[in-house]
């Protein structure tokens, strides 16, 4: 189901730890459906965001994960617990969109794998993962432990030299 064996093992462990009886599963399903039907806020909050400036102001409320993100991930991973999907979707909701998370997935890196956010922060795009750096693709280099910054630098060098 996933290319990364570490992510797959984490999903299996998470599922085993949270295995519950049929009543709890049904309650979670009903709650998920109810949340999916709830109105979506116009702009999600960011943890630590102030409602207004000034030290005397109270912290602004942070909205729950947008159900559209969870639904998009559930379509790709139907057996993963809702809590894990909500956590991963929450990160993608803060930094990108559902379409971007799906681009990373299509490029070979699951949005459940938080390294995708590190790669994104380093300056890599999903389209960069299939580009070649020598005999290996960028994704293969990353999976073998190469630093994202090294890959970004090599890609930039290729562009400057007109190889890419």
PDB file of C-alpha atoms in Angstrom:
ATOM      1  CA  UNK A   1       0.000   0.000   0.000  1.00  0.00           C
ATOM      2  CA  UNK A   2       2.874   2.399   0.795  1.00  0.00           C
ATOM      3  CA  UNK A   3       6.367   2.463  -0.673  1.00  0.00           C
ATOM      4  CA  UNK A   4       8.070   3.234   2.635  1.00  0.00           C
ATOM      5  CA  UNK A   5       8.363   0.152   4.877  1.00  0.00           C
ATOM      6  CA  UNK A   6       8.896   2.375   7.933  1.00  0.00           C
ATOM      7  CA  UNK A   7       5.639   4.226   7.332  1.00  0.00           C
ATOM      8  CA  UNK A   8       3.819   0.945   6.731  1.00  0.00           C
ATOM      9  CA  UNK A   9       5.196  -0.445  10.010  1.00  0.00           C
ATOM     10  CA  UNK A  10       4.125   2.709  11.845  1.00  0.00           C
ATOM     11  CA  UNK A  11       0.600   2.410  10.424  1.00  0.00           C
ATOM     12  CA  UNK A  12       0.431  -1.251  11.525  1.00  0.00           C
ATOM     13  CA  UNK A  13       1.678  -0.366  15.017  1.00  0.00           C
ATOM     14  CA  UNK A  14      -0.755   2.545  15.319  1.00  0.00           C
ATOM     15  CA  UNK A  15      -3.627   0.322  14.193  1.00  0.00           C
ATOM     16  CA  UNK A  16      -2.705  -2.457  16.640  1.00  0.00           C
ATOM     17  CA  UNK A  17      -2.424  -0.032  19.561  1.00  0.00           C
ATOM     18  CA  UNK A  18      -5.815   1.477  18.863  1.00  0.00           C
ATOM     19  CA  UNK A  19      -7.787  -1.648  17.985  1.00  0.00           C
ATOM     20  CA  UNK A  20     -11.111  -1.342  19.790  1.00  0.00           C
ATOM     21  CA  UNK A  21     -14.430  -3.129  19.990  1.00  0.00           C
ATOM     22  CA  UNK A  22     -17.217  -2.749  17.426  1.00  0.00           C
ATOM     23  CA  UNK A  23     -19.064  -0.082  19.467  1.00  0.00           C
ATOM     24  CA  UNK A  24     -16.026   2.216  19.540  1.00  0.00           C
ATOM     25  CA  UNK A  25     -15.444   1.714  15.817  1.00  0.00           C
ATOM     26  CA  UNK A  26     -19.076   2.565  15.057  1.00  0.00           C
ATOM     27  CA  UNK A  27     -18.939   5.659  17.295  1.00  0.00           C
ATOM     28  CA  UNK A  28     -15.770   6.838  15.538  1.00  0.00           C
ATOM     29  CA  UNK A  29     -17.382   6.283  12.120  1.00  0.00           C
ATOM     30  CA  UNK A  30     -20.472   8.299  13.097  1.00  0.00           C
ATOM     31  CA  UNK A  31     -18.304  11.102  14.511  1.00  0.00           C
ATOM     32  CA  UNK A  32     -16.226  11.214  11.309  1.00  0.00           C
ATOM     33  CA  UNK A  33     -19.350  11.406   9.138  1.00  0.00           C
ATOM     34  CA  UNK A  34     -20.788  14.129  11.348  1.00  0.00           C
ATOM     35  CA  UNK A  35     -17.551  16.155  11.124  1.00  0.00           C
ATOM     36  CA  UNK A  36     -17.475  15.705   7.347  1.00  0.00           C
ATOM     37  CA  UNK A  37     -20.920  17.300   7.109  1.00  0.00           C
ATOM     38  CA  UNK A  38     -20.017  20.226   9.397  1.00  0.00           C
ATOM     39  CA  UNK A  39     -19.398  23.594   7.753  1.00  0.00           C
ATOM     40  CA  UNK A  40     -15.738  24.182   6.904  1.00  0.00           C
ATOM     41  CA  UNK A  41     -14.160  27.352   8.322  1.00  0.00           C
ATOM     42  CA  UNK A  42     -13.084  29.898   5.730  1.00  0.00           C
ATOM     43  CA  UNK A  43      -9.514  30.052   7.009  1.00  0.00           C
ATOM     44  CA  UNK A  44      -7.935  27.478   9.331  1.00  0.00           C
ATOM     45  CA  UNK A  45      -6.078  28.804  12.352  1.00  0.00           C
ATOM     46  CA  UNK A  46      -2.423  28.259  13.088  1.00  0.00           C
ATOM     47  CA  UNK A  47      -1.279  27.066  16.539  1.00  0.00           C
ATOM     48  CA  UNK A  48       0.027  29.994  18.555  1.00  0.00           C
ATOM     49  CA  UNK A  49      -1.739  32.577  16.432  1.00  0.00           C
ATOM     50  CA  UNK A  50      -2.924  35.655  18.306  1.00  0.00           C
ATOM     51  CA  UNK A  51      -6.440  36.971  17.769  1.00  0.00           C
ATOM     52  CA  UNK A  52      -5.088  40.542  17.905  1.00  0.00           C
ATOM     53  CA  UNK A  53      -1.701  42.042  18.635  1.00  0.00           C
ATOM     54  CA  UNK A  54      -0.450  42.782  22.138  1.00  0.00           C
ATOM     55  CA  UNK A  55       0.680  40.671  25.067  1.00  0.00           C
ATOM     56  CA  UNK A  56      -2.584  41.120  26.965  1.00  0.00           C
ATOM     57  CA  UNK A  57      -4.629  39.424  24.239  1.00  0.00           C
ATOM     58  CA  UNK A  58      -5.862  35.849  24.575  1.00  0.00           C
ATOM     59  CA  UNK A  59      -4.792  33.095  22.186  1.00  0.00           C
ATOM     60  CA  UNK A  60      -6.993  32.599  19.132  1.00  0.00           C
ATOM     61  CA  UNK A  61      -8.847  29.312  18.824  1.00  0.00           C
ATOM     62  CA  UNK A  62      -7.430  26.791  16.389  1.00  0.00           C
ATOM     63  CA  UNK A  63      -9.947  25.058  14.180  1.00  0.00           C
ATOM     64  CA  UNK A  64     -10.057  21.287  13.860  1.00  0.00           C
ATOM     65  CA  UNK A  65      -8.648  19.546  10.815  1.00  0.00           C
ATOM     66  CA  UNK A  66     -10.623  20.283   7.681  1.00  0.00           C
ATOM     67  CA  UNK A  67     -12.650  17.106   6.951  1.00  0.00           C
ATOM     68  CA  UNK A  68     -11.871  17.419   3.214  1.00  0.00           C
ATOM     69  CA  UNK A  69      -8.207  16.694   3.958  1.00  0.00           C
ATOM     70  CA  UNK A  70      -9.073  13.627   6.033  1.00  0.00           C
ATOM     71  CA  UNK A  71     -11.491  12.365   3.356  1.00  0.00           C
ATOM     72  CA  UNK A  72      -8.877  12.758   0.610  1.00  0.00           C
ATOM     73  CA  UNK A  73      -6.376  10.744   2.645  1.00  0.00           C
ATOM     74  CA  UNK A  74      -8.969   8.149   3.656  1.00  0.00           C
ATOM     75  CA  UNK A  75      -9.623   7.420  -0.052  1.00  0.00           C
ATOM     76  CA  UNK A  76      -5.973   6.447  -0.455  1.00  0.00           C
ATOM     77  CA  UNK A  77      -5.605   4.625   2.870  1.00  0.00           C
ATOM     78  CA  UNK A  78      -8.998   3.186   3.829  1.00  0.00           C
ATOM     79  CA  UNK A  79      -7.672   1.042   6.692  1.00  0.00           C
ATOM     80  CA  UNK A  80      -5.691   3.719   8.558  1.00  0.00           C
ATOM     81  CA  UNK A  81      -7.154   4.994  11.851  1.00  0.00           C
ATOM     82  CA  UNK A  82      -8.890   8.359  11.699  1.00  0.00           C
ATOM     83  CA  UNK A  83      -6.574   9.815  14.386  1.00  0.00           C
ATOM     84  CA  UNK A  84      -3.472   9.170  12.277  1.00  0.00           C
ATOM     85  CA  UNK A  85      -5.141  10.587   9.179  1.00  0.00           C
ATOM     86  CA  UNK A  86      -6.253  13.675  11.119  1.00  0.00           C
ATOM     87  CA  UNK A  87      -2.719  14.284  12.417  1.00  0.00           C
ATOM     88  CA  UNK A  88      -1.163  14.005   8.962  1.00  0.00           C
ATOM     89  CA  UNK A  89      -3.959  16.038   7.374  1.00  0.00           C
ATOM     90  CA  UNK A  90      -3.505  18.726  10.031  1.00  0.00           C
ATOM     91  CA  UNK A  91       0.118  19.261   9.004  1.00  0.00           C
ATOM     92  CA  UNK A  92      -0.762  19.433   5.315  1.00  0.00           C
ATOM     93  CA  UNK A  93      -3.627  21.789   6.066  1.00  0.00           C
ATOM     94  CA  UNK A  94      -1.191  24.231   7.691  1.00  0.00           C
ATOM     95  CA  UNK A  95       1.488  24.158   4.982  1.00  0.00           C
ATOM     96  CA  UNK A  96      -0.184  23.231   1.730  1.00  0.00           C
ATOM     97  CA  UNK A  97      -3.308  21.849   0.224  1.00  0.00           C
ATOM     98  CA  UNK A  98      -4.897  18.498  -0.477  1.00  0.00           C
ATOM     99  CA  UNK A  99      -3.753  18.692  -4.099  1.00  0.00           C
ATOM    100  CA  UNK A 100      -0.141  19.228  -3.020  1.00  0.00           C
ATOM    101  CA  UNK A 101      -0.290  16.322  -0.551  1.00  0.00           C
ATOM    102  CA  UNK A 102      -1.634  14.124  -3.350  1.00  0.00           C
ATOM    103  CA  UNK A 103       1.187  15.292  -5.672  1.00  0.00           C
ATOM    104  CA  UNK A 104       3.743  14.124  -3.098  1.00  0.00           C
ATOM    105  CA  UNK A 105       1.911  10.822  -2.848  1.00  0.00           C
ATOM    106  CA  UNK A 106       1.832  10.365  -6.620  1.00  0.00           C
ATOM    107  CA  UNK A 107       5.559  11.166  -6.725  1.00  0.00           C
ATOM    108  CA  UNK A 108       6.246   8.243  -4.379  1.00  0.00           C
ATOM    109  CA  UNK A 109       6.218   9.768  -0.894  1.00  0.00           C
ATOM    110  CA  UNK A 110       3.237   9.324   1.381  1.00  0.00           C
ATOM    111  CA  UNK A 111       1.847  12.465   3.047  1.00  0.00           C
ATOM    112  CA  UNK A 112       1.748  10.332   6.231  1.00  0.00           C
ATOM    113  CA  UNK A 113       5.549  10.398   6.069  1.00  0.00           C
ATOM    114  CA  UNK A 114       6.480  13.669   7.746  1.00  0.00           C
ATOM    115  CA  UNK A 115       9.765  13.760   5.823  1.00  0.00           C
ATOM    116  CA  UNK A 116       7.706  15.084   2.909  1.00  0.00           C
ATOM    117  CA  UNK A 117       7.286  18.301   4.886  1.00  0.00           C
ATOM    118  CA  UNK A 118      11.048  18.455   5.502  1.00  0.00           C
ATOM    119  CA  UNK A 119      11.735  17.953   1.801  1.00  0.00           C
ATOM    120  CA  UNK A 120       9.196  20.643   0.955  1.00  0.00           C
ATOM    121  CA  UNK A 121      10.810  23.046   3.436  1.00  0.00           C
ATOM    122  CA  UNK A 122      14.235  22.353   1.893  1.00  0.00           C
ATOM    123  CA  UNK A 123      12.927  23.502  -1.475  1.00  0.00           C
ATOM    124  CA  UNK A 124      12.056  20.246  -3.211  1.00  0.00           C
ATOM    125  CA  UNK A 125       8.860  19.876  -5.208  1.00  0.00           C
ATOM    126  CA  UNK A 126       7.060  16.599  -5.961  1.00  0.00           C
ATOM    127  CA  UNK A 127       8.214  16.865  -9.587  1.00  0.00           C
ATOM    128  CA  UNK A 128      11.856  16.948  -8.400  1.00  0.00           C
ATOM    129  CA  UNK A 129      11.633  13.474  -6.854  1.00  0.00           C
ATOM    130  CA  UNK A 130      11.733  11.691 -10.216  1.00  0.00           C
ATOM    131  CA  UNK A 131      14.591  13.795 -11.627  1.00  0.00           C
ATOM    132  CA  UNK A 132      17.939  12.052 -11.941  1.00  0.00           C
ATOM    133  CA  UNK A 133      21.095  12.954 -10.078  1.00  0.00           C
ATOM    134  CA  UNK A 134      23.603  10.637 -11.629  1.00  0.00           C
ATOM    135  CA  UNK A 135      22.405   7.037 -11.714  1.00  0.00           C
ATOM    136  CA  UNK A 136      19.709   7.581  -9.049  1.00  0.00           C
ATOM    137  CA  UNK A 137      16.570   9.672  -8.840  1.00  0.00           C
ATOM    138  CA  UNK A 138      16.255  12.347  -6.150  1.00  0.00           C
ATOM    139  CA  UNK A 139      13.799  10.114  -4.274  1.00  0.00           C
ATOM    140  CA  UNK A 140      16.283   7.227  -4.330  1.00  0.00           C
ATOM    141  CA  UNK A 141      19.001   9.536  -2.996  1.00  0.00           C
ATOM    142  CA  UNK A 142      16.695  10.690  -0.181  1.00  0.00           C
ATOM    143  CA  UNK A 143      15.760   7.118   0.713  1.00  0.00           C
ATOM    144  CA  UNK A 144      19.463   6.243   0.924  1.00  0.00           C
ATOM    145  CA  UNK A 145      20.032   9.063   3.408  1.00  0.00           C
ATOM    146  CA  UNK A 146      21.175  11.993   1.287  1.00  0.00           C
ATOM    147  CA  UNK A 147      20.342  15.365   2.784  1.00  0.00           C
ATOM    148  CA  UNK A 148      17.496  17.265   1.109  1.00  0.00           C
ATOM    149  CA  UNK A 149      19.727  20.370   0.942  1.00  0.00           C
ATOM    150  CA  UNK A 150      22.341  18.373  -0.998  1.00  0.00           C
ATOM    151  CA  UNK A 151      19.682  17.272  -3.506  1.00  0.00           C
ATOM    152  CA  UNK A 152      18.428  20.856  -3.884  1.00  0.00           C
ATOM    153  CA  UNK A 153      21.984  22.078  -4.474  1.00  0.00           C
ATOM    154  CA  UNK A 154      22.657  19.377  -7.071  1.00  0.00           C
ATOM    155  CA  UNK A 155      19.398  20.178  -8.881  1.00  0.00           C
ATOM    156  CA  UNK A 156      20.281  23.883  -8.900  1.00  0.00           C
ATOM    157  CA  UNK A 157      23.720  23.055 -10.301  1.00  0.00           C
ATOM    158  CA  UNK A 158      22.120  20.953 -13.051  1.00  0.00           C
ATOM    159  CA  UNK A 159      19.842  23.851 -13.967  1.00  0.00           C
ATOM    160  CA  UNK A 160      22.780  26.302 -14.087  1.00  0.00           C
ATOM    161  CA  UNK A 161      24.783  23.953 -16.296  1.00  0.00           C
ATOM    162  CA  UNK A 162      21.796  23.354 -18.556  1.00  0.00           C
ATOM    163  CA  UNK A 163      21.711  19.601 -17.913  1.00  0.00           C
ATOM    164  CA  UNK A 164      18.139  19.566 -16.617  1.00  0.00           C
TER     165      UNK A 164
END
